[in-house]
Amino acid sequence: MTEENSPVARTLAVANQKGGVGKTTTAINLADCLANRGHRVLLVDLDPQANATTGIGVDPRGVSSSTYDVVVDGKPPLDCIIPTAYENLWVLPSHLDLAGAELELQSAFNRERRLEIALRDVRSEFDYIFVDCLPSLGLLAVNALTAVKEIVVPIQCEYYALEGLMQLRMHIAQIQRYLNSDLELSKMILVMYDRRTNLSAQVAEEVRLQFGGKVARVVIPRSVRLAEAPSHGTPIRVFSPRSTAALAYQLLAEEFESR
Ligand code: ADP
Ligand code: MG
C-alpha cells in the first residue's frame, strides 16, 4: 500500500482546561458511536484520573502499561493499547502514574512531542483517534494538541461557560505557531443542555453568535442516564440505548463523519 491510500486516522483532542465540562463523556461516547458505525477507533486517556479508562469498562489498576509508559518512557503504543468490550473500539489506558508525568517530562527530550511521535506508529491502524485531555493547559495538554489535527471543545450550557474560552483560543494560537501549524478548532459542542431553563438557551445562542459554524448542530442534553453510565463502565449507547442522550451522541457522530 502506498502512503496515499493507506488509511490515516483523523486525530482529535477533546480539550477544555476547565474540569467537569463533559470532555470525558464526549470522548467516550463519540468514540463509541463512531466505532459502532464501523470505524476503527482508539481512545487515548491522557488524564491521570483515568475517567475515560474506567468509563469504557477498563480498570486502570489492572493495566500493565499506560499512556504514562508511552509518553514518559517511550514504550511503543501498540504494546499498551487494549481492546474494550465494544467492537472496533480500543483504549490506551491511563494510570495514576501519569500524575507525575508533567514534572518528569520537564527535562525530557522533545517534551512537547512525545505523544505525537508515539501516535505516528499507530495512525495507520485506526480511522479515528480521540485524546481525552486533562483539565489543564500544562505539558500533557500541550502534548495532546501537538499530536492531533483537530480540537473538539465541549461547552457546558451554564453561566460561566464562555469564561476561559479566550484563554483556550490564545493557547491554541500558541500551539499553532510554535508546535503544530496543522491544528484546527474542529467543533465546539454544547453539552448539558437543559431545555427547561432559559439559561441553557441563552448560552447556546451566545456561543453560536460568537463561533458560528464551528458549533456542532447537535446539542447534548443534560441527562441523568449519561451521568450514571460511567459507573457501569458502559457508553450511553449500551447503557440506555433509547435515551435522548444516546440519540444525541449518535447524531453527533454522524455530524463528525460528514464533517
Ligand atoms: P470532564 O472530563 O470535562 O471533567 P466529564 O465528562 O467527566 O467532564 O463530566 C463531568 C460530570 O458531569 C461527570 O459526572 C459526568 O458523568 C457528568 N456529565 C457529563 N455530561 C453530562 C450530561 N450531558 N448530562 C448530565 N451529566 C453529565
Ligand atoms: Mg475528564
Coordinates of C-alpha atoms and ligand atoms in Angstrom, one line a residue:
M1 CA 0.0 0.0 0.0
T2 CA 1.3 3.4 -0.8
E3 CA 1.4 6.2 1.7
E4 CA -1.5 7.9 0.0
N5 CA -4.1 5.2 0.0
S6 CA -3.3 3.7 3.4
P7 CA -5.8 4.8 5.9
V8 CA -4.6 7.5 8.3
A9 CA -6.7 8.3 11.3
R10 CA -8.4 11.5 12.0
T11 CA -6.8 12.7 15.2
L12 CA -8.9 14.7 17.7
A13 CA -8.2 16.1 21.1
V14 CA -11.2 16.7 23.4
A15 CA -10.0 19.7 25.3
N16 CA -11.1 22.4 27.7
Q17 CA -8.9 23.5 30.6
K18 CA -12.0 23.5 32.8
G19 CA -12.9 20.4 34.7
G20 CA -16.3 18.8 34.7
V21 CA -17.4 20.3 31.4
G22 CA -18.1 17.0 29.7
K23 CA -14.8 16.2 28.0
T24 CA -14.5 12.6 29.0
T25 CA -18.2 11.9 28.5
T26 CA -17.9 13.3 25.0
A27 CA -14.7 11.5 24.2
I28 CA -16.1 8.1 25.3
N29 CA -19.5 8.4 23.6
L30 CA -18.2 9.9 20.3
A31 CA -15.6 7.3 20.1
D32 CA -18.1 4.6 20.9
C33 CA -20.7 5.8 18.4
L34 CA -18.1 6.0 15.6
A35 CA -16.8 2.5 16.5
N36 CA -20.4 1.2 16.4
R37 CA -20.8 2.7 13.0
G38 CA -17.9 0.6 11.7
H39 CA -14.9 2.8 12.2
R40 CA -11.8 1.6 14.0
V41 CA -11.4 3.9 16.9
L42 CA -8.7 4.5 19.5
L43 CA -9.5 6.4 22.7
V44 CA -6.3 7.7 24.3
D45 CA -6.7 8.6 28.0
L46 CA -4.4 11.4 28.9
D47 CA -5.9 12.3 32.3
P48 CA -4.3 10.8 35.4
Q49 CA -7.8 10.5 36.8
A50 CA -8.4 7.8 34.2
N51 CA -12.1 8.5 33.8
A52 CA -12.1 7.6 30.2
T53 CA -10.4 4.3 31.0
T54 CA -12.9 3.4 33.8
G55 CA -15.8 4.8 31.8
I56 CA -15.2 2.4 28.9
G57 CA -15.0 -0.5 31.3
V58 CA -11.3 -0.9 32.0
D59 CA -9.9 -1.0 35.5
P60 CA -6.8 1.2 35.5
R61 CA -5.4 -0.7 38.4
G62 CA -5.3 -3.8 36.3
V63 CA -3.5 -2.5 33.3
S64 CA 0.2 -3.4 32.9
S65 CA 1.1 -0.3 30.8
S66 CA -0.5 3.0 30.2
T67 CA -0.1 6.4 28.5
Y68 CA 2.5 7.1 31.1
D69 CA 4.8 4.4 29.7
V70 CA 4.1 5.7 26.2
V71 CA 4.7 9.4 26.9
V72 CA 7.4 9.2 29.6
D73 CA 9.3 6.0 28.8
G74 CA 8.7 5.9 25.0
K75 CA 7.1 2.5 25.1
P76 CA 5.5 1.6 21.8
P77 CA 1.8 2.4 22.0
L78 CA 0.9 -0.9 20.2
D79 CA 2.2 -2.7 23.3
C80 CA -0.1 -0.7 25.5
I81 CA -3.4 -0.4 23.6
I82 CA -6.0 -2.8 24.7
P83 CA -9.4 -3.8 23.2
T84 CA -12.6 -2.7 25.0
A85 CA -15.7 -4.8 25.3
Y86 CA -17.0 -2.9 22.3
E87 CA -16.3 -3.9 18.7
N88 CA -13.9 -1.6 16.9
L89 CA -13.0 0.4 20.0
W90 CA -9.6 0.3 21.6
V91 CA -8.2 2.2 24.6
L92 CA -4.8 3.4 25.5
P93 CA -5.5 3.5 29.2
S94 CA -4.4 5.9 31.8
H95 CA -2.9 5.2 35.2
L96 CA -2.4 7.4 38.3
D97 CA 1.3 7.3 37.4
L98 CA 0.5 9.9 34.8
A99 CA 0.1 12.5 37.5
G100 CA 3.9 12.6 37.8
A101 CA 4.5 12.9 34.0
E102 CA 4.1 16.6 33.9
L103 CA 7.1 17.0 36.1
E104 CA 9.1 14.2 34.7
L105 CA 8.7 15.5 31.2
Q106 CA 10.2 18.9 32.1
S107 CA 13.7 17.6 31.4
A108 CA 12.9 15.1 28.7
F109 CA 14.0 15.4 25.1
N110 CA 11.3 16.7 22.8
R111 CA 9.0 17.1 25.7
E112 CA 6.1 18.6 23.8
R113 CA 6.1 16.0 21.0
R114 CA 6.2 12.7 23.0
L115 CA 2.6 11.8 22.2
E116 CA 2.8 13.0 18.6
I117 CA 5.8 10.8 17.9
A118 CA 4.2 7.8 19.7
L119 CA 1.0 8.1 17.7
R120 CA 2.7 8.2 14.4
D121 CA 3.2 4.4 14.8
V122 CA -0.5 3.7 15.1
R123 CA -2.2 6.3 12.9
S124 CA -2.5 3.8 10.0
E125 CA -4.2 1.3 12.3
F126 CA -7.3 3.4 13.1
D127 CA -9.9 5.7 11.4
Y128 CA -10.2 7.9 14.4
I129 CA -8.0 8.6 17.4
F130 CA -9.6 10.6 20.3
V131 CA -7.4 12.0 23.0
D132 CA -9.3 12.8 26.2
C133 CA -7.4 15.7 27.8
L134 CA -6.9 16.6 31.5
P135 CA -8.3 19.9 32.7
S136 CA -5.1 22.0 32.4
L137 CA -3.0 23.7 29.8
G138 CA 0.1 22.1 31.0
L139 CA 2.7 19.9 29.3
L140 CA 0.4 16.9 28.9
A141 CA -2.3 19.0 27.3
V142 CA 0.4 20.6 25.0
N143 CA 1.4 17.0 24.0
A144 CA -2.2 16.3 23.1
L145 CA -2.6 19.4 21.0
T146 CA 0.7 18.8 19.3
A147 CA -0.3 15.3 18.4
V148 CA -3.7 16.0 16.7
K149 CA -5.1 17.9 13.8
E150 CA -8.5 18.7 15.4
I151 CA -9.7 20.1 18.7
V152 CA -13.1 19.4 20.0
V153 CA -14.3 21.7 22.8
P154 CA -17.3 20.7 24.9
I155 CA -19.0 23.7 26.3
Q156 CA -21.3 23.4 29.3
C157 CA -24.6 25.4 28.8
E158 CA -24.0 27.2 32.1
Y159 CA -23.4 30.7 33.2
Y160 CA -19.6 30.6 33.2
A161 CA -19.3 28.6 30.0
L162 CA -17.6 31.3 28.0
E163 CA -15.2 32.1 30.7
G164 CA -11.8 30.6 29.8
L165 CA -12.6 30.2 26.1
M166 CA -10.5 33.3 25.3
Q167 CA -7.6 31.7 27.2
L168 CA -8.1 28.4 25.4
R169 CA -8.1 30.2 22.0
M170 CA -4.9 32.0 22.8
H171 CA -3.3 28.7 23.9
I172 CA -4.4 27.1 20.6
A173 CA -2.8 30.0 18.7
Q174 CA 0.5 29.5 20.5
I175 CA 0.4 25.8 19.7
Q176 CA -0.3 26.5 16.1
R177 CA 2.5 29.0 15.9
Y178 CA 5.2 27.1 17.6
L179 CA 4.4 23.4 17.5
N180 CA 1.6 22.3 15.2
S181 CA 0.6 24.5 12.3
D182 CA -2.0 21.9 11.1
L183 CA -4.0 22.2 14.3
E184 CA -7.6 23.5 13.8
L185 CA -10.6 24.1 16.0
S186 CA -12.8 21.4 14.7
K187 CA -16.0 21.7 16.7
M188 CA -17.4 23.2 19.8
I189 CA -20.1 21.1 21.3
L190 CA -22.9 22.4 23.5
V191 CA -23.4 19.9 26.3
M192 CA -25.5 19.5 29.5
Y193 CA -28.2 21.5 27.7
D194 CA -31.3 21.8 29.9
R195 CA -34.3 22.7 27.8
R196 CA -36.3 23.7 30.9
T197 CA -34.1 26.7 31.6
N198 CA -33.7 29.9 29.8
L199 CA -30.1 30.0 30.7
S200 CA -29.2 27.0 28.5
A201 CA -30.9 28.6 25.6
Q202 CA -29.1 31.9 26.2
V203 CA -25.7 30.3 26.5
A204 CA -26.3 28.3 23.4
E205 CA -27.4 31.4 21.5
E206 CA -24.4 33.3 22.7
V207 CA -21.9 30.6 21.7
R208 CA -23.5 30.3 18.2
L209 CA -23.3 34.0 17.8
Q210 CA -19.6 34.1 18.7
F211 CA -18.5 30.9 17.0
G212 CA -21.0 30.4 14.2
G213 CA -20.2 27.4 12.0
K214 CA -17.7 26.0 14.5
V215 CA -20.5 24.9 16.8
A216 CA -21.9 21.5 16.3
R217 CA -25.6 21.5 15.2
V218 CA -26.3 18.6 17.6
V219 CA -26.7 19.6 21.2
I220 CA -26.1 17.1 24.0
P221 CA -28.9 17.3 26.7
R222 CA -28.4 17.2 30.4
S223 CA -29.2 13.6 31.3
V224 CA -29.1 11.6 34.5
R225 CA -28.5 8.4 32.4
L226 CA -25.4 10.0 30.9
A227 CA -24.1 10.7 34.4
E228 CA -24.8 7.1 35.5
A229 CA -23.3 5.3 32.6
P230 CA -19.6 5.6 33.6
S231 CA -20.1 3.9 36.9
H232 CA -21.2 0.8 34.9
G233 CA -18.2 1.2 32.5
T234 CA -20.5 1.5 29.6
P235 CA -21.1 4.1 26.9
I236 CA -24.6 5.6 26.8
R237 CA -25.5 3.7 23.6
V238 CA -25.3 0.5 25.6
F239 CA -26.4 1.7 29.0
S240 CA -29.5 3.5 27.9
P241 CA -30.0 3.0 24.1
R242 CA -33.3 4.7 23.9
S243 CA -32.4 7.8 25.8
T244 CA -32.3 11.2 24.2
A245 CA -28.6 11.4 25.2
A246 CA -27.8 8.2 23.3
L247 CA -29.5 9.5 20.2
A248 CA -27.8 12.9 20.6
Y249 CA -24.3 11.3 20.6
Q250 CA -25.3 9.1 17.7
L251 CA -26.3 12.1 15.7
L252 CA -23.2 14.0 16.8
A253 CA -21.1 11.0 15.5
E254 CA -22.8 11.3 12.1
E255 CA -22.1 15.0 12.1
F256 CA -18.4 14.3 12.7
E257 CA -18.4 11.6 9.9
S258 CA -19.7 14.1 7.4
R259 CA -17.5 16.9 8.7
Ligands
ADP1 P1 -14.6 16.4 32.2 O1 -14.0 15.3 31.5 O2 -14.6 17.7 31.4 O3 -14.1 16.7 33.6 P2 -16.9 14.7 32.5 O4 -17.3 14.2 31.1 O5 -16.2 13.8 33.4 O6 -16.2 16.1 32.4 O7 -18.3 15.2 33.1 C1 -18.3 15.8 34.4 C2 -19.5 15.2 35.2 O8 -20.7 15.5 34.6 C3 -19.5 13.7 35.2 O9 -20.0 13.2 36.4 C4 -20.4 13.3 34.1 O10 -21.0 12.0 34.3 C5 -21.4 14.4 34.1 N1 -22.0 14.7 32.8 C6 -21.3 14.8 31.6 N2 -22.1 15.1 30.6 C7 -23.3 15.2 31.1 C8 -24.6 15.4 30.6 N3 -24.8 15.8 29.3 N4 -25.7 15.4 31.4 C9 -25.5 15.1 32.7 N5 -24.3 14.8 33.3 C10 -23.2 14.9 32.5
MG2 MG -12.3 14.1 32.1

